[in-house]
mmCIF file of C-alpha atoms in Angstrom:
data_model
loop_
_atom_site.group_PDB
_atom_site.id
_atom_site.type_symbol
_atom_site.label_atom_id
_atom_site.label_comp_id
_atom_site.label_asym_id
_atom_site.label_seq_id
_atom_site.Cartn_x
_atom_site.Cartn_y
_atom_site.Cartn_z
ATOM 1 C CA UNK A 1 -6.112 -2.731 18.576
ATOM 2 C CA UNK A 2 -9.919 -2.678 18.142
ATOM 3 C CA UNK A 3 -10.556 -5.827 16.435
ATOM 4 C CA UNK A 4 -13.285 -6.819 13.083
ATOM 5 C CA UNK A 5 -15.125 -9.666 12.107
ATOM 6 C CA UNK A 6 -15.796 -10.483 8.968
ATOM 7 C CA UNK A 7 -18.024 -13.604 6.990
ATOM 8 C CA UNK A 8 -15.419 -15.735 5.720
ATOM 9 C CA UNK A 9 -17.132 -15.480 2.313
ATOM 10 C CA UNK A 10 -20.046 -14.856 0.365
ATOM 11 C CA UNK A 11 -21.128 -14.808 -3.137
ATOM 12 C CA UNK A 12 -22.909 -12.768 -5.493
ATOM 13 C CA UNK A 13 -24.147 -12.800 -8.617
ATOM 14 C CA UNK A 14 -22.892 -10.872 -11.908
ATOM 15 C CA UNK A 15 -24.572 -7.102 -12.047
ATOM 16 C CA UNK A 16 -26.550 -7.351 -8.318
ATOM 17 C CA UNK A 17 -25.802 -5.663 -5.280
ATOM 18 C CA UNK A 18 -23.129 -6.930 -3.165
ATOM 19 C CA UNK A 19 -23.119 -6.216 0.526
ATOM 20 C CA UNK A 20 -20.333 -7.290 3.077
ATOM 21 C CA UNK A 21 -20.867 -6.963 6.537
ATOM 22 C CA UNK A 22 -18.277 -6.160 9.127
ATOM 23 C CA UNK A 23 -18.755 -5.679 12.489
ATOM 24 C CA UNK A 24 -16.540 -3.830 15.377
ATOM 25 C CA UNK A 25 -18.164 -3.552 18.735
ATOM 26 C CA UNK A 26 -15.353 -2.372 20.087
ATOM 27 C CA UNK A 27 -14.328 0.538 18.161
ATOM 28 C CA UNK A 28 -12.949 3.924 19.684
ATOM 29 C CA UNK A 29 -14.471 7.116 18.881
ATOM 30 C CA UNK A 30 -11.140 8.469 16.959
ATOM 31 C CA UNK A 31 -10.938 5.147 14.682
ATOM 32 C CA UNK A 32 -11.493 5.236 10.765
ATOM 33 C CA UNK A 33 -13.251 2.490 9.285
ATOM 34 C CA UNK A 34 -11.284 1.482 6.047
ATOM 35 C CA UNK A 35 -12.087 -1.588 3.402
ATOM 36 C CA UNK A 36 -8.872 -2.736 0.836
ATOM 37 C CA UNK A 37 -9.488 -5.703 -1.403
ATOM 38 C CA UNK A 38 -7.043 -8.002 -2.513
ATOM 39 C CA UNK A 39 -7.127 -9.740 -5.714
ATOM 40 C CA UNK A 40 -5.253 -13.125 -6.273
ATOM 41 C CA UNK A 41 -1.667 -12.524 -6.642
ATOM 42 C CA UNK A 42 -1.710 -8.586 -6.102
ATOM 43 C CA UNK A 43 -1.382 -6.326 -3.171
ATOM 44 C CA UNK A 44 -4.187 -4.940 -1.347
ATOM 45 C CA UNK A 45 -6.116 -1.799 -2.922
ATOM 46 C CA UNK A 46 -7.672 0.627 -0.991
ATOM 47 C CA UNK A 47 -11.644 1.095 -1.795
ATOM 48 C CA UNK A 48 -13.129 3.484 1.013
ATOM 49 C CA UNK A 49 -13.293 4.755 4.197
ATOM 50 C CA UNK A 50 -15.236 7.170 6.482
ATOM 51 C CA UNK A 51 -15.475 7.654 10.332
ATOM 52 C CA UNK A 52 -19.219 8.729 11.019
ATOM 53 C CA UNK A 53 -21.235 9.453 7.770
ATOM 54 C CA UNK A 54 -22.163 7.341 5.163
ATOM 55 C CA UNK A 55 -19.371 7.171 2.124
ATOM 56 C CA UNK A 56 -19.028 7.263 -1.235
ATOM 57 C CA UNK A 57 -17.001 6.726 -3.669
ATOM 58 C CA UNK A 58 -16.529 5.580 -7.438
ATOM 59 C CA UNK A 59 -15.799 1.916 -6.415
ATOM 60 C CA UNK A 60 -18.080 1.710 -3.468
ATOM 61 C CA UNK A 61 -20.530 2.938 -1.001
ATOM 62 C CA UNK A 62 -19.838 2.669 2.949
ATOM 63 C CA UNK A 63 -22.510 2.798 5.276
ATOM 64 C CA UNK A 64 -21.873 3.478 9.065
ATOM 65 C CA UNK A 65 -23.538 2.148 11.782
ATOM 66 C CA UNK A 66 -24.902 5.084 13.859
ATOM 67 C CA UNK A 67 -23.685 3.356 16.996
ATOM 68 C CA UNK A 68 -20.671 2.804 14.540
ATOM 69 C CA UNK A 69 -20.453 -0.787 16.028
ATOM 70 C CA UNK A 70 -20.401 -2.055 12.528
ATOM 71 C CA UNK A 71 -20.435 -1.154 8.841
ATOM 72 C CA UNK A 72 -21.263 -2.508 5.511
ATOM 73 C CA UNK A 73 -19.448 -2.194 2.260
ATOM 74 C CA UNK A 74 -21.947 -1.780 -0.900
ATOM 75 C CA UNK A 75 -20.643 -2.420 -4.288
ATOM 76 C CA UNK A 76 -23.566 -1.807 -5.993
ATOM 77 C CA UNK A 77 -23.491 -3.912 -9.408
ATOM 78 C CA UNK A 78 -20.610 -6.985 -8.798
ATOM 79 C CA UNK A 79 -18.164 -7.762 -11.845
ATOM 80 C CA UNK A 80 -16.377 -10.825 -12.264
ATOM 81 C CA UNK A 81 -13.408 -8.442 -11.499
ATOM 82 C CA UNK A 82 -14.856 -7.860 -7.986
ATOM 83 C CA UNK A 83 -13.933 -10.795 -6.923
ATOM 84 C CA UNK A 84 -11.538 -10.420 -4.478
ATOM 85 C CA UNK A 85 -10.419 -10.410 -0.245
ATOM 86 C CA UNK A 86 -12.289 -7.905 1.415
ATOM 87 C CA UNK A 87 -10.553 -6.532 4.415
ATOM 88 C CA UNK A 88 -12.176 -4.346 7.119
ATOM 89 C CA UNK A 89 -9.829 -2.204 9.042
ATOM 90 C CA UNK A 90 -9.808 -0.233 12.585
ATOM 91 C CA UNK A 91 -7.525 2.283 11.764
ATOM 92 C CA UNK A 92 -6.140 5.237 14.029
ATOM 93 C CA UNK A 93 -5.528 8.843 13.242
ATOM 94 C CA UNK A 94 -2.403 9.382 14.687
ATOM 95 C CA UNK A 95 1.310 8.336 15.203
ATOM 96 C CA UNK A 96 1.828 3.853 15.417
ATOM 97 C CA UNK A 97 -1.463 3.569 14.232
ATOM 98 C CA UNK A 98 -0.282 4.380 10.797
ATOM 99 C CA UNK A 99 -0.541 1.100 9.416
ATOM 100 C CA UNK A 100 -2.967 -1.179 9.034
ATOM 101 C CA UNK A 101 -3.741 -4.325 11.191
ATOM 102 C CA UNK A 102 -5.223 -6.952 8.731
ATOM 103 C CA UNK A 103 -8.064 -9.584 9.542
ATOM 104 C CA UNK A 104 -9.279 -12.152 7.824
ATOM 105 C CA UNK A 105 -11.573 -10.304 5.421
ATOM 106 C CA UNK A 106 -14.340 -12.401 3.197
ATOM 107 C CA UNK A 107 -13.381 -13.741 0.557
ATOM 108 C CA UNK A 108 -16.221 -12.781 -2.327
ATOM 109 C CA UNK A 109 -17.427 -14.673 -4.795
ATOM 110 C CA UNK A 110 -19.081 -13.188 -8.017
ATOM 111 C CA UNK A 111 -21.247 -15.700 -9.959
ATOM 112 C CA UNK A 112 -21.654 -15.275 -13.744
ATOM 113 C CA UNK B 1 -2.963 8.738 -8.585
ATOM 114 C CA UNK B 2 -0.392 7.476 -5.645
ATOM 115 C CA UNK B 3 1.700 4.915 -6.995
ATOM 116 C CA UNK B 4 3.613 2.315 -5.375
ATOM 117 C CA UNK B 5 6.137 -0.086 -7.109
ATOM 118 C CA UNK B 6 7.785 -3.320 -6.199
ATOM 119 C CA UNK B 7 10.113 -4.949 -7.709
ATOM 120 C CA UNK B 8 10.527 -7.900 -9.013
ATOM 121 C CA UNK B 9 7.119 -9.440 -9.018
ATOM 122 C CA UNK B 10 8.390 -13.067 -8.630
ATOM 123 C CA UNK B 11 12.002 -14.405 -7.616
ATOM 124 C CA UNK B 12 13.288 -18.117 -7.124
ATOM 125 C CA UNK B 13 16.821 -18.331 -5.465
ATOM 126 C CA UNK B 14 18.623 -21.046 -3.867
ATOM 127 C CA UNK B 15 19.024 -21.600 0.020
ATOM 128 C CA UNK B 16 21.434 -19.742 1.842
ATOM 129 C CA UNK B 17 21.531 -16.793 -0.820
ATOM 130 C CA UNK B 18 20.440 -13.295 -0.254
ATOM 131 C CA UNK B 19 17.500 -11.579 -2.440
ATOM 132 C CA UNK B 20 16.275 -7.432 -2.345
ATOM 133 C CA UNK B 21 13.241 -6.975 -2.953
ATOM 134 C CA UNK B 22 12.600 -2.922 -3.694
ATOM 135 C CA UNK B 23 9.581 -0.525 -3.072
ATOM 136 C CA UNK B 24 9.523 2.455 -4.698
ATOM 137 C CA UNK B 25 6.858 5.340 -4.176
ATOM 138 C CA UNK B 26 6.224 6.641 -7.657
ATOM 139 C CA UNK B 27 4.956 10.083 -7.684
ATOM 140 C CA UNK B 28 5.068 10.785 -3.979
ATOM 141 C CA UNK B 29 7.565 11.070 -0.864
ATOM 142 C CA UNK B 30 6.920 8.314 1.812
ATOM 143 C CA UNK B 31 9.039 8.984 5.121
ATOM 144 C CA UNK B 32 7.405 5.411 6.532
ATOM 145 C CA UNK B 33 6.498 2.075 4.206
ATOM 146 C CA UNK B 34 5.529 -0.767 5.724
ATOM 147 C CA UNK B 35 6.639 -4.424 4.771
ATOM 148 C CA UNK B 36 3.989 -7.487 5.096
ATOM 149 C CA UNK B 37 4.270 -11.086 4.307
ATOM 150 C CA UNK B 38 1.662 -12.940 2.928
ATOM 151 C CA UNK B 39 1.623 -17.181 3.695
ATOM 152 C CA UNK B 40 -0.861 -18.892 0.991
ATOM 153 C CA UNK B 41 -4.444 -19.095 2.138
ATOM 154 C CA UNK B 42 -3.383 -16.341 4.917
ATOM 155 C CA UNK B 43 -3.895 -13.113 5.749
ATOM 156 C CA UNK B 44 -1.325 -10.205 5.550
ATOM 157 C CA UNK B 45 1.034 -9.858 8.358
ATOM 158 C CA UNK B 46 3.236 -6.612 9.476
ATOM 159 C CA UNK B 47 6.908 -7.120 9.435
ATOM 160 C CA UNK B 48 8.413 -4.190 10.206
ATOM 161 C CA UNK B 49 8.194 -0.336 9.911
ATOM 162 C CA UNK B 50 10.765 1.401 7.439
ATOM 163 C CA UNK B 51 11.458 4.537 8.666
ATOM 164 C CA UNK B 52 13.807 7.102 6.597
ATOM 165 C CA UNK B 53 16.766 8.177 8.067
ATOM 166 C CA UNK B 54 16.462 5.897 10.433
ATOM 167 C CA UNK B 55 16.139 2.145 11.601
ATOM 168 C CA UNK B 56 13.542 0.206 11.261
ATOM 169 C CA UNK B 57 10.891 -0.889 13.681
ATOM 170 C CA UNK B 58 10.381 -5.040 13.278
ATOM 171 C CA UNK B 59 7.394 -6.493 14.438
ATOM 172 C CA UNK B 60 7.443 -9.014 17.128
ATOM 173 C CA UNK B 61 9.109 -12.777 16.164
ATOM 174 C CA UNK B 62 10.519 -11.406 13.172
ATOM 175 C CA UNK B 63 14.239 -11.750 13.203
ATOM 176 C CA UNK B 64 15.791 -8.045 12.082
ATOM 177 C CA UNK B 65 19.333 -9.548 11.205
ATOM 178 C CA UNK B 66 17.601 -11.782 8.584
ATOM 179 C CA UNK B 67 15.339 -8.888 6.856
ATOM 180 C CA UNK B 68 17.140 -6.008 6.479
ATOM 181 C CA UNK B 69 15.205 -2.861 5.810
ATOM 182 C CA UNK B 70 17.136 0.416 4.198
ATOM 183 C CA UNK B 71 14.839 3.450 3.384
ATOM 184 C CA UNK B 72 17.712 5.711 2.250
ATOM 185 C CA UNK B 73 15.581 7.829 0.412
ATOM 186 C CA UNK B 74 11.926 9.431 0.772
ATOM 187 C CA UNK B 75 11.244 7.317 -2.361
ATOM 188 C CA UNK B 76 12.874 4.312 -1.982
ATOM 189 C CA UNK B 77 12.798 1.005 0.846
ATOM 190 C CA UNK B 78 14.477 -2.302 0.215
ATOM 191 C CA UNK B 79 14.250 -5.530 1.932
ATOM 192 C CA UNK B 80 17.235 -7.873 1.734
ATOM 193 C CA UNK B 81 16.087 -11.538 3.101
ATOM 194 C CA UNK B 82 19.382 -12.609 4.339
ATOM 195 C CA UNK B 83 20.508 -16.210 4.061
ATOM 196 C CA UNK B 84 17.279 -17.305 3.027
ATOM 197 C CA UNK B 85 15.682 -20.744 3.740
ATOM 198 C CA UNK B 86 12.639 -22.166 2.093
ATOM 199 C CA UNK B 87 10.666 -21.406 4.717
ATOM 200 C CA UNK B 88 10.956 -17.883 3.871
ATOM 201 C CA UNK B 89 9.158 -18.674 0.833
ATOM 202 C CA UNK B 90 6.280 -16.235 0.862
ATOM 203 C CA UNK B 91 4.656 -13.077 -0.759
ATOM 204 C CA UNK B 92 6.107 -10.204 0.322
ATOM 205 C CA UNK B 93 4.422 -6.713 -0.002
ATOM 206 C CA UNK B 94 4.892 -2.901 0.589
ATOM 207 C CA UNK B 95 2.995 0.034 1.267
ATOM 208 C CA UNK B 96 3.417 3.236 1.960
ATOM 209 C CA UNK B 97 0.909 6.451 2.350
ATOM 210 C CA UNK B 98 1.380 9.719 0.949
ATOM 211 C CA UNK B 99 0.332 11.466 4.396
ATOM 212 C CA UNK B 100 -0.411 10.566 7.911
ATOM 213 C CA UNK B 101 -3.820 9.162 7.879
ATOM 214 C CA UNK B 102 -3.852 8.974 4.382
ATOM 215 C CA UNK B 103 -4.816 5.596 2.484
ATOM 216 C CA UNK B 104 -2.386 3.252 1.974
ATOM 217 C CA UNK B 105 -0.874 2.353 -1.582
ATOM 218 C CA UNK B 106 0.653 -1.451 -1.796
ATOM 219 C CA UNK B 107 3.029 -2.267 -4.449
ATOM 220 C CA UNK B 108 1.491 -5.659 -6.070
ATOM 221 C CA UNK B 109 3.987 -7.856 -4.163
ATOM 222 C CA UNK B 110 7.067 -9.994 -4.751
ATOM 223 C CA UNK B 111 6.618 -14.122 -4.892
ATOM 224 C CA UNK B 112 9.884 -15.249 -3.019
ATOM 225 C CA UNK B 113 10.612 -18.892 -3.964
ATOM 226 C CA UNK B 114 13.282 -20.652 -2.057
ATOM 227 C CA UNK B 115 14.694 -23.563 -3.508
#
């Protein structure tokens, strides 16, 4: 599996923009690039994902490399509740690459 | 939205008994879930692959006569940890998607405590 790294952490203050690098050099051209944070004690939720464009959602905001060797997650005013795991996931389109491989992720920090 | 549930959030149990731990997909039908364990300070690691219908796929190094996975239902996957040990202590998660491709849904997890 195509493999991500991630900061191990990084911290942000209350209401600024948070953004949280992740890079995959060696990403295929049929891979989806997905984020899921984990808060303490819970399961993973999901927060975006995209393949070529730029993404965005309600939570978050993706932006794609256009050599899509790497990607960076944008929450765009951090909450104390936004503190969390961040995971950055390779993740197939098709048949045993239906579940997701998880890395490290960074561990954020959100400063009051 | 997608739902997943898991149940119960937190069990103790004494070594050499047997605990189920259920996932349940809420408002959708899940023909796969997938099982992870969780050490403290780590990251989330696949078990196995619960398959409906059918056996599950483990995960290399994980012993399939100790977790037993049934999915006897599109809605529905347990996990039995069989004669457990404290070292089984863990937190043990499920997910499940609502199509291929689709974002995954975890259920928030079960604390296993072996005394």
């Amino acid at each position: 599996d195509a493999k991500t790294t991630q900061p191990n952490s990084m911290e942000s203050n209350e209401e600024e923009p948070v953004h949280l690098p992740c890079n995959h050099s060696t990403i295929s051209g049929t891979d989806y690039i997905h984020w899921y944070r984990q808060l303490p004690s819970q399961g993973p939720e999901y927060v975006i994902h995209g393949l070529t464009s730029n993404v965005n959602n309600r939570m978050a905001s993706l932006a794609i490399a256009e050599d899509r060797k790497s990607s960076t997650l944008i929450l765009h005013r951090a909450t104390l509740r936004d503190a969390a795991v961040y995971y950055c996931i390779l993740r197939g389109s098709s048949g045993s690459a239906r579940q997701l491989t998880f890395g490290s992720g960074t561990q954020l920090t959100v400063l009051p | 939205g997608a739902v997943v549930s898991q149940h119960p959030s937190r069990v103790i149990c004494k070594s050499g008994t047997s605990v189920k731990i259920e996932c349940r997909s809420l408002d959708f039908q899940a023909t796969t879930m997938f099982w992870y364990r969780q050490f403290p300070k780590q990251s989330l690691m696949l078990m196995a692959t619960s398959n409906e219908g059918s056996k599950a796929t483990y995960e290399q190094g994980v012993e399939k006569d100790k977790f037993l996975i049934n999915h006897a239902s599109l809605t529905l996957s347990t996990l039995t940890v069989t004669s457990a040990h404290p070292e089984d202590s863990s937190f043990y998660i499920c997910s499940a998607g609502q199509v291929l491709g689709s974002p995954l849904h975890f259920g928030n997890g079960t604390r296993l405590t072996v005394t």
